[in-house]
């Protein structure tokens, strides 16, 4: 119902805000240049927290988690309900006064359906806000997947100088060495190789399985590092998609009827199915040398013959992730700003990084990177 409101044209309005918060992160990095290394995830996570709090519902954290605390369970609901009602009153007041507000929020897109089309209730909106701001089930937040996507991308970029050089070449061609010019939606569209790198590293926004410790090497951004290691579906209706070529199934719902499966397995009525994206994206029949960090596998010409459900970082179908375009715009804007300013070197090889699938796929150890300014920092 609300997916059309989150189309690319609407979301491009948020690129200036992404760019502003990315600039704040860059300033922090310049202050850390003298350090032996940077643990990349903490500052990146504060940046994505600022982005989703500010753009999501107009709450500024200014890099301070205490201003936007991590709630659990039902305790988040009164806060979100108060934010929704306050914003609704502001919109109605502006309508009565025939004035406009230049501040555009994700919440405003949802309130449009509530105020003008009467198709969403305040509770419906609160559930959507819970999703893109803070997941209410357990300790995972809406900004975590983007932060991990950016963090894993920088980790891999720092491992492969030749890939980093191609990224610098692409970004330098766009910005011509100008460190201060804001990123525009048109710039983001030109970041085609960066998008390939992020697709090997983009976060999965569906609910993963719990507490699985893995020691596989973390080598391909979204493909090899879906932020969610697996997805569980929670709808009461079922559907299954048969792969015509492979006669295999992707199950995305609670099964309501017996489904004959591939290889003699049958899925009984009433069972709940999981999609283990961590292994799906390492299928050697689809991705030759699946542990290799290879952004070129996501070039358009290399995707033509690939099954559309072989790559599911954001799930698929009518219940796919509402924020997938938002996340890609955010990550491209932030990573481009980081790379136009710095060169990165990853200090720990993949065999020293262990992964734990909590609600998102996290490293057990810190991701240590050394950075070097590419030119004199702007004043």
mmCIF file of N, CA and C in Angstrom, residues 26-113:
data_model
loop_
_atom_site.group_PDB
_atom_site.id
_atom_site.type_symbol
_atom_site.label_atom_id
_atom_site.label_comp_id
_atom_site.label_asym_id
_atom_site.label_seq_id
_atom_site.Cartn_x
_atom_site.Cartn_y
_atom_site.Cartn_z
ATOM 1 N N UNK A 26 32.940 12.687 8.410
ATOM 2 C CA UNK A 26 34.253 12.960 7.835
ATOM 3 C C UNK A 26 35.080 13.828 8.780
ATOM 4 N N UNK A 27 34.455 14.832 9.365
ATOM 5 C CA UNK A 27 35.176 15.695 10.313
ATOM 6 C C UNK A 27 35.698 14.894 11.506
ATOM 7 N N UNK A 28 34.913 13.919 11.963
ATOM 8 C CA UNK A 28 35.375 13.061 13.056
ATOM 9 C C UNK A 28 36.585 12.246 12.615
ATOM 10 N N UNK A 29 36.545 11.730 11.385
ATOM 11 C CA UNK A 29 37.648 10.916 10.888
ATOM 12 C C UNK A 29 38.937 11.741 10.783
ATOM 13 N N UNK A 30 38.838 12.989 10.342
ATOM 14 C CA UNK A 30 40.046 13.819 10.244
ATOM 15 C C UNK A 30 40.693 14.002 11.620
ATOM 16 N N UNK A 31 39.883 14.063 12.654
ATOM 17 C CA UNK A 31 40.421 14.204 14.006
ATOM 18 C C UNK A 31 41.082 12.926 14.502
ATOM 19 N N UNK A 32 40.790 11.792 13.842
ATOM 20 C CA UNK A 32 41.338 10.497 14.252
ATOM 21 C C UNK A 32 42.513 10.059 13.383
ATOM 22 N N UNK A 33 42.932 10.909 12.450
ATOM 23 C CA UNK A 33 43.970 10.503 11.504
ATOM 24 C C UNK A 33 45.291 10.142 12.185
ATOM 25 N N UNK A 34 45.556 10.730 13.329
ATOM 26 C CA UNK A 34 46.823 10.470 14.013
ATOM 27 C C UNK A 34 46.817 9.141 14.750
ATOM 28 N N UNK A 35 45.658 8.507 14.887
ATOM 29 C CA UNK A 35 45.566 7.231 15.601
ATOM 30 C C UNK A 35 46.168 6.098 14.762
ATOM 31 N N UNK A 36 46.618 5.041 15.453
ATOM 32 C CA UNK A 36 47.166 3.885 14.741
ATOM 33 C C UNK A 36 46.113 3.193 13.887
ATOM 34 N N UNK A 37 44.885 3.203 14.365
ATOM 35 C CA UNK A 37 43.796 2.614 13.583
ATOM 36 C C UNK A 37 42.471 3.166 14.088
ATOM 37 N N UNK A 38 41.451 2.946 13.310
ATOM 38 C CA UNK A 38 40.091 3.325 13.683
ATOM 39 C C UNK A 38 39.254 2.066 13.742
ATOM 40 N N UNK A 39 38.512 1.884 14.809
ATOM 41 C CA UNK A 39 37.490 0.842 14.870
ATOM 42 C C UNK A 39 36.279 1.404 14.140
ATOM 43 N N UNK A 40 36.003 0.906 12.951
ATOM 44 C CA UNK A 40 35.157 1.623 12.006
ATOM 45 C C UNK A 40 33.680 1.631 12.387
ATOM 46 N N UNK A 41 33.196 0.599 13.051
ATOM 47 C CA UNK A 41 31.757 0.506 13.262
ATOM 48 C C UNK A 41 31.173 1.545 14.230
ATOM 49 N N UNK A 42 31.809 1.864 15.366
ATOM 50 C CA UNK A 42 31.185 2.841 16.271
ATOM 51 C C UNK A 42 30.888 4.198 15.633
ATOM 52 N N UNK A 43 31.849 4.865 14.964
ATOM 53 C CA UNK A 43 31.498 6.172 14.380
ATOM 54 C C UNK A 43 30.492 6.068 13.241
ATOM 55 N N UNK A 44 30.582 4.995 12.439
ATOM 56 C CA UNK A 44 29.628 4.823 11.346
ATOM 57 C C UNK A 44 28.224 4.588 11.898
ATOM 58 N N UNK A 45 28.130 3.825 12.981
ATOM 59 C CA UNK A 45 26.818 3.563 13.579
ATOM 60 C C UNK A 45 26.180 4.835 14.112
ATOM 61 N N UNK A 46 26.983 5.715 14.733
ATOM 62 C CA UNK A 46 26.433 6.984 15.210
ATOM 63 C C UNK A 46 25.951 7.840 14.042
ATOM 64 N N UNK A 47 26.652 7.773 12.923
ATOM 65 C CA UNK A 47 26.239 8.522 11.739
ATOM 66 C C UNK A 47 24.891 8.027 11.229
ATOM 67 N N UNK A 48 24.725 6.716 11.094
ATOM 68 C CA UNK A 48 23.460 6.187 10.574
ATOM 69 C C UNK A 48 22.325 6.386 11.575
ATOM 70 N N UNK A 49 22.655 6.397 12.875
ATOM 71 C CA UNK A 49 21.645 6.714 13.882
ATOM 72 C C UNK A 49 21.150 8.144 13.708
ATOM 73 N N UNK A 50 22.068 9.073 13.514
ATOM 74 C CA UNK A 50 21.684 10.470 13.274
ATOM 75 C C UNK A 50 20.803 10.588 12.040
ATOM 76 N N UNK A 51 21.152 9.841 10.995
ATOM 77 C CA UNK A 51 20.403 9.928 9.739
ATOM 78 C C UNK A 51 18.973 9.459 9.931
ATOM 79 N N UNK A 52 18.787 8.275 10.499
ATOM 80 C CA UNK A 52 17.430 7.738 10.573
ATOM 81 C C UNK A 52 16.591 8.469 11.608
ATOM 82 N N UNK A 53 17.222 8.942 12.682
ATOM 83 C CA UNK A 53 16.462 9.701 13.681
ATOM 84 C C UNK A 53 16.016 11.044 13.115
ATOM 85 N N UNK A 54 16.911 11.715 12.381
ATOM 86 C CA UNK A 54 16.583 13.015 11.831
ATOM 87 C C UNK A 54 15.617 12.936 10.669
ATOM 88 N N UNK A 55 15.912 12.066 9.695
ATOM 89 C CA UNK A 55 15.068 11.949 8.508
ATOM 90 C C UNK A 55 13.796 11.179 8.820
ATOM 91 N N UNK A 56 13.897 10.213 9.728
ATOM 92 C CA UNK A 56 12.739 9.378 10.024
ATOM 93 C C UNK A 56 11.621 10.141 10.694
ATOM 94 N N UNK A 57 11.943 10.812 11.811
ATOM 95 C CA UNK A 57 10.866 11.495 12.530
ATOM 96 C C UNK A 57 11.308 12.808 13.162
ATOM 97 N N UNK A 58 12.384 13.402 12.643
ATOM 98 C CA UNK A 58 12.737 14.754 13.067
ATOM 99 C C UNK A 58 13.382 14.858 14.425
ATOM 100 N N UNK A 59 14.012 13.788 14.895
ATOM 101 C CA UNK A 59 14.694 13.819 16.194
ATOM 102 C C UNK A 59 16.199 13.806 15.970
ATOM 103 N N UNK A 60 16.898 14.824 16.452
ATOM 104 C CA UNK A 60 18.335 14.915 16.261
ATOM 105 C C UNK A 60 19.075 14.305 17.443
ATOM 106 N N UNK A 61 20.010 13.386 17.143
ATOM 107 C CA UNK A 61 20.813 12.752 18.201
ATOM 108 C C UNK A 61 22.179 13.407 18.342
ATOM 109 N N UNK A 62 22.680 14.031 17.259
ATOM 110 C CA UNK A 62 23.982 14.697 17.276
ATOM 111 C C UNK A 62 25.091 13.745 17.727
ATOM 112 N N UNK A 63 25.023 12.500 17.245
ATOM 113 C CA UNK A 63 26.063 11.540 17.573
ATOM 114 C C UNK A 63 26.039 11.038 18.992
ATOM 115 N N UNK A 64 24.983 11.344 19.722
ATOM 116 C CA UNK A 64 24.890 10.941 21.122
ATOM 117 C C UNK A 64 23.745 9.944 21.283
ATOM 118 N N UNK A 65 24.034 8.636 21.477
ATOM 119 C CA UNK A 65 22.971 7.640 21.601
ATOM 120 C C UNK A 65 22.019 7.931 22.760
ATOM 121 N N UNK A 66 22.499 8.642 23.794
ATOM 122 C CA UNK A 66 21.637 8.921 24.936
ATOM 123 C C UNK A 66 20.451 9.797 24.542
ATOM 124 N N UNK A 67 20.625 10.580 23.469
ATOM 125 C CA UNK A 67 19.529 11.431 23.009
ATOM 126 C C UNK A 67 18.510 10.643 22.179
ATOM 127 N N UNK A 68 18.889 9.462 21.749
ATOM 128 C CA UNK A 68 17.989 8.629 20.961
ATOM 129 C C UNK A 68 18.201 7.194 21.426
ATOM 130 N N UNK A 69 17.749 6.859 22.626
ATOM 131 C CA UNK A 69 18.114 5.603 23.263
ATOM 132 C C UNK A 69 17.578 4.389 22.524
ATOM 133 N N UNK A 70 18.198 3.249 22.797
ATOM 134 C CA UNK A 70 17.774 1.993 22.177
ATOM 135 C C UNK A 70 16.730 1.354 23.059
ATOM 136 N N UNK A 71 15.470 1.441 22.617
ATOM 137 C CA UNK A 71 14.379 0.878 23.384
ATOM 138 C C UNK A 71 14.168 -0.578 23.007
ATOM 139 N N UNK A 72 13.498 -1.308 23.887
ATOM 140 C CA UNK A 72 13.146 -2.691 23.619
ATOM 141 C C UNK A 72 11.673 -2.895 23.935
ATOM 142 N N UNK A 73 11.095 -3.859 23.231
ATOM 143 C CA UNK A 73 9.726 -4.257 23.522
ATOM 144 C C UNK A 73 8.736 -3.122 23.378
ATOM 145 N N UNK A 74 7.719 -3.095 24.230
ATOM 146 C CA UNK A 74 6.639 -2.126 24.105
ATOM 147 C C UNK A 74 7.039 -0.727 24.541
ATOM 148 N N UNK A 75 8.183 -0.562 25.192
ATOM 149 C CA UNK A 75 8.551 0.749 25.712
ATOM 150 C C UNK A 75 8.800 1.764 24.607
ATOM 151 N N UNK A 76 9.065 1.314 23.384
ATOM 152 C CA UNK A 76 9.271 2.234 22.279
ATOM 153 C C UNK A 76 7.959 2.831 21.789
ATOM 154 N N UNK A 77 6.860 2.150 22.012
ATOM 155 C CA UNK A 77 5.602 2.549 21.382
ATOM 156 C C UNK A 77 5.075 3.888 21.860
ATOM 157 N N UNK A 78 5.043 4.168 23.173
ATOM 158 C CA UNK A 78 4.562 5.494 23.588
ATOM 159 C C UNK A 78 5.372 6.632 22.986
ATOM 160 N N UNK A 79 6.681 6.447 22.883
ATOM 161 C CA UNK A 79 7.523 7.491 22.299
ATOM 162 C C UNK A 79 7.156 7.722 20.840
ATOM 163 N N UNK A 80 7.052 6.652 20.075
ATOM 164 C CA UNK A 80 6.726 6.805 18.657
ATOM 165 C C UNK A 80 5.320 7.362 18.462
ATOM 166 N N UNK A 81 4.387 6.932 19.306
ATOM 167 C CA UNK A 81 3.030 7.468 19.187
ATOM 168 C C UNK A 81 3.013 8.974 19.438
ATOM 169 N N UNK A 82 3.791 9.428 20.424
ATOM 170 C CA UNK A 82 3.855 10.856 20.716
ATOM 171 C C UNK A 82 4.474 11.628 19.555
ATOM 172 N N UNK A 83 5.532 11.063 18.946
ATOM 173 C CA UNK A 83 6.181 11.710 17.808
ATOM 174 C C UNK A 83 5.205 11.810 16.635
ATOM 175 N N UNK A 84 4.466 10.721 16.368
ATOM 176 C CA UNK A 84 3.512 10.706 15.252
ATOM 177 C C UNK A 84 2.426 11.755 15.451
ATOM 178 N N UNK A 85 1.864 11.811 16.655
ATOM 179 C CA UNK A 85 0.781 12.769 16.911
ATOM 180 C C UNK A 85 1.273 14.213 16.844
ATOM 181 N N UNK A 86 2.476 14.444 17.337
ATOM 182 C CA UNK A 86 3.025 15.805 17.274
ATOM 183 C C UNK A 86 3.228 16.231 15.824
ATOM 184 N N UNK A 87 3.803 15.332 15.002
ATOM 185 C CA UNK A 87 4.018 15.681 13.597
ATOM 186 C C UNK A 87 2.697 15.849 12.858
ATOM 187 N N UNK A 88 1.714 15.029 13.194
ATOM 188 C CA UNK A 88 0.392 15.146 12.576
ATOM 189 C C UNK A 88 -0.215 16.517 12.877
ATOM 190 N N UNK A 89 -0.099 16.955 14.116
ATOM 191 C CA UNK A 89 -0.629 18.268 14.495
ATOM 192 C C UNK A 89 0.082 19.383 13.740
ATOM 193 N N UNK A 90 1.402 19.250 13.575
ATOM 194 C CA UNK A 90 2.153 20.269 12.841
ATOM 195 C C UNK A 90 1.685 20.344 11.392
ATOM 196 N N UNK A 91 1.456 19.189 10.774
ATOM 197 C CA UNK A 91 1.013 19.162 9.374
ATOM 198 C C UNK A 91 -0.378 19.770 9.241
ATOM 199 N N UNK A 92 -1.276 19.413 10.144
ATOM 200 C CA UNK A 92 -2.632 19.957 10.088
ATOM 201 C C UNK A 92 -2.642 21.456 10.335
ATOM 202 N N UNK A 93 -1.772 21.910 11.236
ATOM 203 C CA UNK A 93 -1.701 23.342 11.509
ATOM 204 C C UNK A 93 -1.189 24.101 10.290
ATOM 205 N N UNK A 94 -0.165 23.560 9.628
ATOM 206 C CA UNK A 94 0.347 24.211 8.417
ATOM 207 C C UNK A 94 -0.718 24.240 7.331
ATOM 208 N N UNK A 95 -1.513 23.158 7.265
ATOM 209 C CA UNK A 95 -2.590 23.111 6.270
ATOM 210 C C UNK A 95 -3.612 24.201 6.544
ATOM 211 N N UNK A 96 -3.974 24.391 7.808
ATOM 212 C CA UNK A 96 -4.936 25.431 8.168
ATOM 213 C C UNK A 96 -4.380 26.826 7.884
ATOM 214 N N UNK A 97 -3.067 26.991 8.103
ATOM 215 C CA UNK A 97 -2.442 28.296 7.907
ATOM 216 C C UNK A 97 -1.942 28.492 6.485
ATOM 217 N N UNK A 98 -2.109 27.450 5.645
ATOM 218 C CA UNK A 98 -1.677 27.497 4.246
ATOM 219 C C UNK A 98 -0.196 27.837 4.131
ATOM 220 N N UNK A 99 0.609 27.190 4.983
ATOM 221 C CA UNK A 99 2.059 27.369 4.927
ATOM 222 C C UNK A 99 2.709 26.026 4.642
ATOM 223 N N UNK A 100 3.980 26.077 4.253
ATOM 224 C CA UNK A 100 4.707 24.862 3.932
ATOM 225 C C UNK A 100 5.926 24.745 4.834
ATOM 226 N N UNK A 101 6.346 23.499 5.036
ATOM 227 C CA UNK A 101 7.548 23.217 5.819
ATOM 228 C C UNK A 101 8.562 22.587 4.885
ATOM 229 N N UNK A 102 9.743 23.182 4.809
ATOM 230 C CA UNK A 102 10.769 22.648 3.903
ATOM 231 C C UNK A 102 11.354 21.347 4.404
ATOM 232 N N UNK A 103 11.131 21.025 5.694
ATOM 233 C CA UNK A 103 11.662 19.787 6.262
ATOM 234 C C UNK A 103 10.802 18.610 5.826
ATOM 235 N N UNK A 104 11.435 17.634 5.189
ATOM 236 C CA UNK A 104 10.720 16.470 4.683
ATOM 237 C C UNK A 104 11.174 15.246 5.468
ATOM 238 N N UNK A 105 10.216 14.504 6.026
ATOM 239 C CA UNK A 105 10.520 13.332 6.833
ATOM 240 C C UNK A 105 9.890 12.091 6.215
ATOM 241 N N UNK A 106 10.481 10.943 6.519
ATOM 242 C CA UNK A 106 9.839 9.686 6.133
ATOM 243 C C UNK A 106 8.452 9.579 6.766
ATOM 244 N N UNK A 107 8.343 10.070 7.986
ATOM 245 C CA UNK A 107 7.068 10.035 8.684
ATOM 246 C C UNK A 107 5.990 10.802 7.911
ATOM 247 N N UNK A 108 6.392 11.880 7.213
ATOM 248 C CA UNK A 108 5.421 12.666 6.451
ATOM 249 C C UNK A 108 4.791 11.846 5.334
ATOM 250 N N UNK A 109 5.586 10.956 4.725
ATOM 251 C CA UNK A 109 5.046 10.121 3.656
ATOM 252 C C UNK A 109 3.953 9.203 4.187
ATOM 253 N N UNK A 110 4.153 8.690 5.389
ATOM 254 C CA UNK A 110 3.148 7.814 5.994
ATOM 255 C C UNK A 110 1.912 8.614 6.414
ATOM 256 N N UNK A 111 2.141 9.800 6.971
ATOM 257 C CA UNK A 111 1.008 10.609 7.417
ATOM 258 C C UNK A 111 0.148 11.085 6.246
ATOM 259 N N UNK A 112 0.732 11.165 5.070
ATOM 260 C CA UNK A 112 -0.068 11.523 3.886
ATOM 261 C C UNK A 112 -1.187 10.506 3.679
ATOM 262 N N UNK A 113 -0.863 9.231 3.827
ATOM 263 C CA UNK A 113 -1.872 8.185 3.654
ATOM 264 C C UNK A 113 -2.909 8.218 4.772
#
